[in-house]
Coordinates of C-alpha atoms and ligand atoms in Angstrom, one line a residue:
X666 CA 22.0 -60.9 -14.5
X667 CA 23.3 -64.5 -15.0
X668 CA 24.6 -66.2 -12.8
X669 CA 28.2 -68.1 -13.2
X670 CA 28.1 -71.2 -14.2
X671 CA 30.5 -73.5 -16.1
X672 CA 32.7 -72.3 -19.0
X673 CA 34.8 -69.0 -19.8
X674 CA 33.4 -66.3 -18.1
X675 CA 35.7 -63.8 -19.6
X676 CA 34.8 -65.0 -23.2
X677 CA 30.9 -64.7 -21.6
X678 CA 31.6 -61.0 -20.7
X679 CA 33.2 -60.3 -24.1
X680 CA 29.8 -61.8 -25.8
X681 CA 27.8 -59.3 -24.2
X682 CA 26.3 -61.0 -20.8
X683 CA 26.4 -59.5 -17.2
X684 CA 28.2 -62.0 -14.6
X685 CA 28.2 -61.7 -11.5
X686 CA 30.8 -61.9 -9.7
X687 CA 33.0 -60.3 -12.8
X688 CA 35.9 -62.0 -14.4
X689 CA 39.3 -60.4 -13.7
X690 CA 42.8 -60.4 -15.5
X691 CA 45.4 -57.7 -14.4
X692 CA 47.6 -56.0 -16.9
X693 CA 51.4 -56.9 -16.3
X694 CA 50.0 -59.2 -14.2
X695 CA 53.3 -61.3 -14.9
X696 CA 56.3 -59.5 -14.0
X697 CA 58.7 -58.0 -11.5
X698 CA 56.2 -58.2 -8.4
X699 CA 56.5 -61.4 -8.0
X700 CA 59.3 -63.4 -7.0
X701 CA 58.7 -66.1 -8.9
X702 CA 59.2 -63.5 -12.3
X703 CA 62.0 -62.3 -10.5
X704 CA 63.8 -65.5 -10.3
X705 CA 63.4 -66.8 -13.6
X706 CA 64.6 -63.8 -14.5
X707 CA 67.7 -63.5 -12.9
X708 CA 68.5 -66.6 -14.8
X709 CA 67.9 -65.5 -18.3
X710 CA 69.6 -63.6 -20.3
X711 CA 68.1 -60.5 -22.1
X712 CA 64.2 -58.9 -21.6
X713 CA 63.9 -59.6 -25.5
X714 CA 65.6 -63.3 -25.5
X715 CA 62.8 -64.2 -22.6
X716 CA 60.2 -63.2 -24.7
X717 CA 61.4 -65.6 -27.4
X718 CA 62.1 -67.9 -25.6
X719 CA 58.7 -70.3 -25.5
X720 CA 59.3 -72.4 -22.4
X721 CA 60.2 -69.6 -20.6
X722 CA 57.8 -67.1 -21.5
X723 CA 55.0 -69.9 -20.9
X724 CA 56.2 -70.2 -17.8
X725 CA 55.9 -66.9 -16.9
X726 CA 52.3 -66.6 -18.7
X727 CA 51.4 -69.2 -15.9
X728 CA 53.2 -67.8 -13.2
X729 CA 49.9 -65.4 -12.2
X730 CA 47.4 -68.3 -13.0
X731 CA 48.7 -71.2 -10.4
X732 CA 49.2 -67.9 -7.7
X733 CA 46.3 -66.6 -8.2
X734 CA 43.5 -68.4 -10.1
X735 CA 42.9 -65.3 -12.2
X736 CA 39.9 -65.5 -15.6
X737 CA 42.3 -64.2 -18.4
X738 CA 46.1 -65.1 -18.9
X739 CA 47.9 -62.7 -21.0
X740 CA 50.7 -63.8 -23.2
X741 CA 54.1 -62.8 -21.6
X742 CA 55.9 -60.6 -24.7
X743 CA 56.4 -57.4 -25.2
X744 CA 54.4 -54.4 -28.1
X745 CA 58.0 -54.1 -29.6
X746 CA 58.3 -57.6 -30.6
X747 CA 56.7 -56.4 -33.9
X748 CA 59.5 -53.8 -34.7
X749 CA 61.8 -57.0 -33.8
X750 CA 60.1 -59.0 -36.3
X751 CA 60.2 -55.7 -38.9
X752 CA 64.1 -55.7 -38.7
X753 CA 64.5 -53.3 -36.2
X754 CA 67.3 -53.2 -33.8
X755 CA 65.1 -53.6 -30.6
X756 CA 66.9 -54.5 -27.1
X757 CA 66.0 -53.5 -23.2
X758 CA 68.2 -52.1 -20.8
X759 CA 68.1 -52.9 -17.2
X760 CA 66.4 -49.8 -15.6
X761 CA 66.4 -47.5 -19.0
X762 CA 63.8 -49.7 -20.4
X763 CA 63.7 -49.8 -24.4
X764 CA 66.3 -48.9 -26.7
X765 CA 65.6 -49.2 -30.6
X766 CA 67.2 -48.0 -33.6
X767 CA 65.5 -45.0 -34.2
X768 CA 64.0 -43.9 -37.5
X769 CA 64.9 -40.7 -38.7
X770 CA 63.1 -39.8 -41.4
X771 CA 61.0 -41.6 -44.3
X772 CA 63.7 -43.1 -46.7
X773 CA 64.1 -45.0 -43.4
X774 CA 61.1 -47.2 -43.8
X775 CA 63.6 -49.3 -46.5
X776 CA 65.0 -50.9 -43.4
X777 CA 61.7 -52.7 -42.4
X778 CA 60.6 -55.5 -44.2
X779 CA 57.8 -57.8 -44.1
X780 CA 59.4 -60.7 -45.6
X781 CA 61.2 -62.9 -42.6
X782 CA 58.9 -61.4 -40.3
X783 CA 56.8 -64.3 -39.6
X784 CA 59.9 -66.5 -39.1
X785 CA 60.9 -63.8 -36.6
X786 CA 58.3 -63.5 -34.6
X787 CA 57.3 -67.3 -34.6
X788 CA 58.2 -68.6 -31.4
X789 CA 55.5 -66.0 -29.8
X790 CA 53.2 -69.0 -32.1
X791 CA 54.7 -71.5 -29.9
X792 CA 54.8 -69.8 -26.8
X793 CA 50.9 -69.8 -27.2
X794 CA 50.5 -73.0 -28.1
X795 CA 52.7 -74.5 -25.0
X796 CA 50.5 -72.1 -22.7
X797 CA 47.1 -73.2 -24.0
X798 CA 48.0 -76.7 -23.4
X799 CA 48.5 -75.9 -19.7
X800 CA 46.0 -73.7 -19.1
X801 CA 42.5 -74.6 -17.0
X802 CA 40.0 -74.8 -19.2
X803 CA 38.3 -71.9 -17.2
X804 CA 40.5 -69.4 -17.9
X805 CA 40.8 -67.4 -21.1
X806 CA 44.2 -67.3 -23.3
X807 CA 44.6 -63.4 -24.2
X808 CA 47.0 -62.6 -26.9
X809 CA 48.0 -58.8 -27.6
X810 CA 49.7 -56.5 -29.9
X811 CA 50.6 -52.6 -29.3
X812 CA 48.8 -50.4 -31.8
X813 CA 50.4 -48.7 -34.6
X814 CA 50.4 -45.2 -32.7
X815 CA 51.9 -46.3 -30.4
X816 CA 54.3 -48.6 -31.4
X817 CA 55.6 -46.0 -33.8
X818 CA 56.4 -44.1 -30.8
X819 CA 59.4 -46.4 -29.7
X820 CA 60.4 -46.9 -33.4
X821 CA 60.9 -43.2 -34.1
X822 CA 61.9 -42.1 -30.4
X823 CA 64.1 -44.9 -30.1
X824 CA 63.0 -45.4 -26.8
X825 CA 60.3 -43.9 -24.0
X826 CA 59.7 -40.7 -24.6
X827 CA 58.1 -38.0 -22.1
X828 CA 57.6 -35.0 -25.2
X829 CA 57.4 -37.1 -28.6
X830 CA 58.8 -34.1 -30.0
X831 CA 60.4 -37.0 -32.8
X832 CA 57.1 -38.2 -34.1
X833 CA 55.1 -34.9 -34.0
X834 CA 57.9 -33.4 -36.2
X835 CA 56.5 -36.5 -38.4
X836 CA 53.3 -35.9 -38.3
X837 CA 53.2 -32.4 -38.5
X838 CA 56.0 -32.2 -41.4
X839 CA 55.9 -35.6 -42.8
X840 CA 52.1 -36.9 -42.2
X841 CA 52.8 -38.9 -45.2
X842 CA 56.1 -40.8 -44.5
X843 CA 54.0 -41.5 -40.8
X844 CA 51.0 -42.8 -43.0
X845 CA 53.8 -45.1 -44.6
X846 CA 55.2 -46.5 -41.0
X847 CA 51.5 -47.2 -39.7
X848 CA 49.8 -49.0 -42.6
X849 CA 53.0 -51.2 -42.7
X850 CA 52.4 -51.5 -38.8
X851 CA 49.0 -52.4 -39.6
X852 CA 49.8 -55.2 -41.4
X853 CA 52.2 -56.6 -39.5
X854 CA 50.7 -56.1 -36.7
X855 CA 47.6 -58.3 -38.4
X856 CA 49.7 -61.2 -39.2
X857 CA 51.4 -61.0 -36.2
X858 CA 48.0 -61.4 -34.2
X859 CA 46.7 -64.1 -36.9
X860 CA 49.7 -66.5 -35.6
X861 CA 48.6 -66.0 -32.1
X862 CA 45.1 -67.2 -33.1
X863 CA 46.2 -69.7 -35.2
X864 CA 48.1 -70.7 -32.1
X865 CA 45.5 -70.5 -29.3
X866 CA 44.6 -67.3 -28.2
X867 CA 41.0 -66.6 -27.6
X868 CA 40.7 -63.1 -27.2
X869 CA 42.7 -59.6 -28.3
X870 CA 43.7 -56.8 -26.6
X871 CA 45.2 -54.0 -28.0
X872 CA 47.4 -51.5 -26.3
X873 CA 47.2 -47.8 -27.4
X874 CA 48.6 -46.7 -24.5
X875 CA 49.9 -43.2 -26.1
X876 CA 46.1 -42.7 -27.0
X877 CA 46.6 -39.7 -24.7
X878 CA 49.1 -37.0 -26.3
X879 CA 47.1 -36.2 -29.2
X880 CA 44.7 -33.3 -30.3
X881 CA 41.3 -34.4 -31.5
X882 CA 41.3 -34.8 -35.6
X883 CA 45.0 -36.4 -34.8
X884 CA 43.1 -38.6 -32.3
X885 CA 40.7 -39.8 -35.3
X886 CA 43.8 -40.0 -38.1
X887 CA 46.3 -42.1 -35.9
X888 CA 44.5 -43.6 -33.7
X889 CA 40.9 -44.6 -34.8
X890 CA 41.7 -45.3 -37.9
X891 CA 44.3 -47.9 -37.8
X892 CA 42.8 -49.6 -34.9
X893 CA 39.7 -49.8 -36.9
X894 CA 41.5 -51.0 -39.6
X895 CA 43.0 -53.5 -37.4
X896 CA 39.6 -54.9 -36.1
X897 CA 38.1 -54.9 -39.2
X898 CA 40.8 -57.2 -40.8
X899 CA 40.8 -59.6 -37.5
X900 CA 36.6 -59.8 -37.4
X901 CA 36.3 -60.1 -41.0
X902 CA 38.5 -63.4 -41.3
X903 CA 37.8 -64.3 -37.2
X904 CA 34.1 -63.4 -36.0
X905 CA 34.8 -65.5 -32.9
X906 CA 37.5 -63.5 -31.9
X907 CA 36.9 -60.9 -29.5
X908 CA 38.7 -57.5 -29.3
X909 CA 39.6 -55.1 -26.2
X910 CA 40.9 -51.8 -27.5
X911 CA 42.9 -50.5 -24.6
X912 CA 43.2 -46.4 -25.7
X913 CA 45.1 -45.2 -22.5
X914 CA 45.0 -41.5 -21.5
X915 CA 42.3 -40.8 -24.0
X916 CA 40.2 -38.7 -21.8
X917 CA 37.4 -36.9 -23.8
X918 CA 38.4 -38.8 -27.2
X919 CA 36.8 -42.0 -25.6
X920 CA 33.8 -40.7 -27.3
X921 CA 35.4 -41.4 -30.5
X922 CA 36.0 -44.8 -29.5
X923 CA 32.9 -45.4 -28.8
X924 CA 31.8 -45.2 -32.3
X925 CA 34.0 -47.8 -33.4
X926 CA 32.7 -50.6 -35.4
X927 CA 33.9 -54.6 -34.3
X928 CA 34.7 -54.1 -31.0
X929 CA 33.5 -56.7 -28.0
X930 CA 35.2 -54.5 -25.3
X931 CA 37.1 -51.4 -23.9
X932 CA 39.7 -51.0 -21.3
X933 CA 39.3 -47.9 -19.1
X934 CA 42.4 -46.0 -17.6
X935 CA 42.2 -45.4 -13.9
X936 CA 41.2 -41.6 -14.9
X937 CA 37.8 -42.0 -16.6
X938 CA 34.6 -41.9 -14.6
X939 CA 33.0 -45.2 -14.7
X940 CA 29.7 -44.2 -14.4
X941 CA 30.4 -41.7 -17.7
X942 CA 31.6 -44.6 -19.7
X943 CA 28.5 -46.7 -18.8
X944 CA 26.5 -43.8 -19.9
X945 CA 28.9 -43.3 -23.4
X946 CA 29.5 -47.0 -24.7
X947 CA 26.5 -49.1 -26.3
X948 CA 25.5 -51.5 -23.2
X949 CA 26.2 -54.0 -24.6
X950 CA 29.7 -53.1 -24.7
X951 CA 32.5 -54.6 -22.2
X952 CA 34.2 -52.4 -20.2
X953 CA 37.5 -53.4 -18.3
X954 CA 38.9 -51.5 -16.0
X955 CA 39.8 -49.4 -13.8
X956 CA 41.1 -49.6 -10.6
X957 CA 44.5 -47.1 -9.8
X958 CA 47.6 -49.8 -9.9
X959 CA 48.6 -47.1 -6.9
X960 CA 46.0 -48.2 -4.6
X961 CA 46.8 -52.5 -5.3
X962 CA 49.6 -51.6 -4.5
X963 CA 48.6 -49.2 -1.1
X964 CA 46.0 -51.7 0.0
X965 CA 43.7 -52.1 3.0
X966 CA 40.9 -50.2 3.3
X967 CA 41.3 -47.9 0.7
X968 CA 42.1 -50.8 -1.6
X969 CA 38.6 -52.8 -0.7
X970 CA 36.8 -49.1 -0.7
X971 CA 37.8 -48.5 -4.5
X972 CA 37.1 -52.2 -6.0
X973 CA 33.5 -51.4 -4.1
X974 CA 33.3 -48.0 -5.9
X975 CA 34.5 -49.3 -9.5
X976 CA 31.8 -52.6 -9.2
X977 CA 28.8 -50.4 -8.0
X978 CA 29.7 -48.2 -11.5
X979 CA 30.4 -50.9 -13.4
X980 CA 28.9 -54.3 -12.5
X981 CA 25.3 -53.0 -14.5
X982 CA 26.6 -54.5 -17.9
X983 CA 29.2 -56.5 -18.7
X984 CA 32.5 -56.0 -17.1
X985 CA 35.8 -57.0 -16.5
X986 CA 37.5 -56.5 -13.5
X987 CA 41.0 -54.9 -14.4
X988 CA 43.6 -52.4 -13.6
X989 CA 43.7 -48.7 -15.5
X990 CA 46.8 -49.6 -16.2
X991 CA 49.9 -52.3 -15.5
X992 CA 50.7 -53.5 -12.2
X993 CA 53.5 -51.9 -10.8
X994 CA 56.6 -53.6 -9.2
X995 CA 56.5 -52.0 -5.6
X996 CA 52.9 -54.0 -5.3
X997 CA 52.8 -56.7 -2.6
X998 CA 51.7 -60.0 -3.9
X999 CA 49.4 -60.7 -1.4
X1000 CA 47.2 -57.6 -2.3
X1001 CA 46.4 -59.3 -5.8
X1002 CA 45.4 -62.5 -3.5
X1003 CA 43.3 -59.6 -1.5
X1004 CA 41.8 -58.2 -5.0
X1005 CA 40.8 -61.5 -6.1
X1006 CA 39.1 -61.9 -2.9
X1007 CA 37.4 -58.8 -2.7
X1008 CA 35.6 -59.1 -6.1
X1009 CA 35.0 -62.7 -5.8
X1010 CA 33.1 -61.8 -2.7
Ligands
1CP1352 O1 61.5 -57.7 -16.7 C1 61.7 -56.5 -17.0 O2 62.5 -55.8 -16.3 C2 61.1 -55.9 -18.2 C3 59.8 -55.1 -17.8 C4 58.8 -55.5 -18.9 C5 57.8 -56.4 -18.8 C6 57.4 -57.3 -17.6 C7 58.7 -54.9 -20.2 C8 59.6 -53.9 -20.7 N1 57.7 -55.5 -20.8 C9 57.1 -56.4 -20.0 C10 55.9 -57.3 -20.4 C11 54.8 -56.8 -21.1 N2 54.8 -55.6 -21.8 C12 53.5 -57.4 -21.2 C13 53.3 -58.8 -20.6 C14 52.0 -59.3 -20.3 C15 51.4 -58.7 -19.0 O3 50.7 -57.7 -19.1 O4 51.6 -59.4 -17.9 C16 52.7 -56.6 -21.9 C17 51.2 -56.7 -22.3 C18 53.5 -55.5 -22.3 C19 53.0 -54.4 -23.2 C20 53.8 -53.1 -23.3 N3 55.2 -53.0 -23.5 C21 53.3 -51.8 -23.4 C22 51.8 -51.6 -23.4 C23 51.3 -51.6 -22.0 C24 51.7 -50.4 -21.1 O5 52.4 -50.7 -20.1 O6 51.3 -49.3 -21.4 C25 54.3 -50.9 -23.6 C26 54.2 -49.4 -23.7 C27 55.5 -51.7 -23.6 C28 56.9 -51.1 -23.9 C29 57.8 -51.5 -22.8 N4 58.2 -52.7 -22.5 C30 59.0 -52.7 -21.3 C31 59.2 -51.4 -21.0 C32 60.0 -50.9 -19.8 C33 58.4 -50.6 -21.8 C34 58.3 -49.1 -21.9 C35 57.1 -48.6 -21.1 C36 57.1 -47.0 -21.2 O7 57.6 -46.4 -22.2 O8 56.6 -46.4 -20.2

């Protein structure tokens, strides 16, 4: 084990090495917990215009930093910034969450285009920039991107969905219009996290957090293998560049992931055994993870019992100290100033 010294020790745990105490980030770490998100936000005028809106969304990529000290800032956007940039209608309604456009069949695929998509989505690029120029040097810049799965979720549901009945009707009638949608998403989705590199990001994560409604051999076709594609692309033309593949509700198909070539780490949801994922991933693999955003948000003793649990699993190889999933907005700010504590200790 090595002990912490100078430098970024979430970058250090994505390399491979053990650290004791572990870095940790939170997902939605920014956001409608804390006052401060709440504030800004009442100010502002649309979910989507925040997100492009550089000074603002910097601002709220700090917000968690200064409060907390955290090892990892995440870039404050949104997945469906990418169907945005693809020509979609995209907008967020108070309480409903997102609406989109929806695709309806194939022939609908005409409507996205690749060509003004950079011009688009570049003010994410300077978003990034005006964050890394604040940022301690400690603390790692983490861009992000949703995955192809399961951004073509919200493109052809139109919004969240609880049955997908939309896309399975794709890919069990049309596999081959879905094929279209997903390698376009592919490549958008690699350009798109190109210009946060080229901006300042130092690390990836990517959010398949649909991973979880598939059968098996559609597990491997939607989900493997434009991830790997992904990953593949982004470590070919950026070694340095480390990538988290965050494959929510994947239960028993985490096996699959673990074969997957190029990846520095793994984000566990709060229902894998961490102990079984030590045993399944190569250890030299980072896993992140897992603690239930229910108990943060609970608390006291059971709160300090399960970050004991998760480290004990965990803490052998390298590991990131994370949620299973976001933070939600019932959670008390001082128990993320408790967390912190409790695995700094
Ligand atoms: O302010 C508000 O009321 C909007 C709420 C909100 C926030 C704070 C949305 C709408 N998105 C975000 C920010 C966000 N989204 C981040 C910021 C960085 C951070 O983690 O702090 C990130 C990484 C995301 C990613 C995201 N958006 C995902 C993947 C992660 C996950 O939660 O599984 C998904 C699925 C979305 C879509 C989305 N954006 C917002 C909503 C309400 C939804 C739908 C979620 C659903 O269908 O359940």
């Amino acid at each position: 084990m090595t002990a912490v010294s100078t430098g970024k020790t979430l970058l250090r745990v994505l390399a491979g090495s053990t650290l004791e105490p572990p870095p940790i980030w939170l997902m939605r770490q920014a956001g409608r917990y804390l006052p401060e998100y709440r504030a800004l936000r009442a100010r502002t005028g649309g979910f989507l215009e925040l997100c492009l809106s550089p000074a603002l969304a910097a601002e709220v990529t700090l917000q968690p930093i200064r409060r907390y000290g955290l090892d990892g800032a995440i870039l404050f956007s949104d997945i469906l910034v990418v169907p945005y940039g693809l020509g979609q209608a995209v907008s967020f309604r108070e309480g409903e969450g997102p609406i989109l456009e929806a695709l309806d069949h194939g022939g609908d695929l005409a409507r996205l285009a690749m060509d003004g998509f950079a011009g688009r989505v570049a003010p994410i690029g300077e978003t990034v920039r005006r964050v890394r120029a604040e940022l301690p040097p400690s603390v790692t810049l983490i861009g992000f991107a949703g995955s192809p799965w399961t951004v073509s979720t919200y493109m052809i549901e139109g919004r969240s969905s609880r049955e997908f009945g939309r896309i399975k009707a794709w890919l069990y009638r049309d596999p081959s219009a879905l094929a279209a949608l997903i390698d376009r998403l592919v490549e958008a989705t690699v350009a798109y996290l190109e210009l946060q590199i080229a901006a300042g990001v130092e690390a990836i994560q990517l959010f398949e957090s649909w991973a979880g409604i598939l059968p098996a051999p559609a597990f491997e076709r939607w989900v493997v293998t434009p991830n790997a594609a992904i990953i593949a692309q982004l470590n070919a033309r950026h070694p340095d560049i480390p990538v988290i593949l965050f494959p929510r509700g994947a239960g028993a198909n985490y096996q699959a992931v673990s074969r997957m070539a190029g990846l520095a780490g793994v984000g566990l949801d709060t229902t894998v055994p961490p102990t079984w994922a030590r045993q399944t991933f190569a250890p030299s693999m980072a896993l992140q993870g897992n603690l239930d955003p229910l108990v943060l948000a609970t608390g006291g003793a059971a709160l300090a019992e399960e970050v004991r649990r998760i480290r004990a699993a965990l803490g052998s190889g390298p590991f990131v100290f994370n949620l299973g999933h976001g933070v939600v907005p019932e959670t008390p700010p001082e128990h993320v100033a408790e967390l912190v504590r409790l695995v700094r200790a």
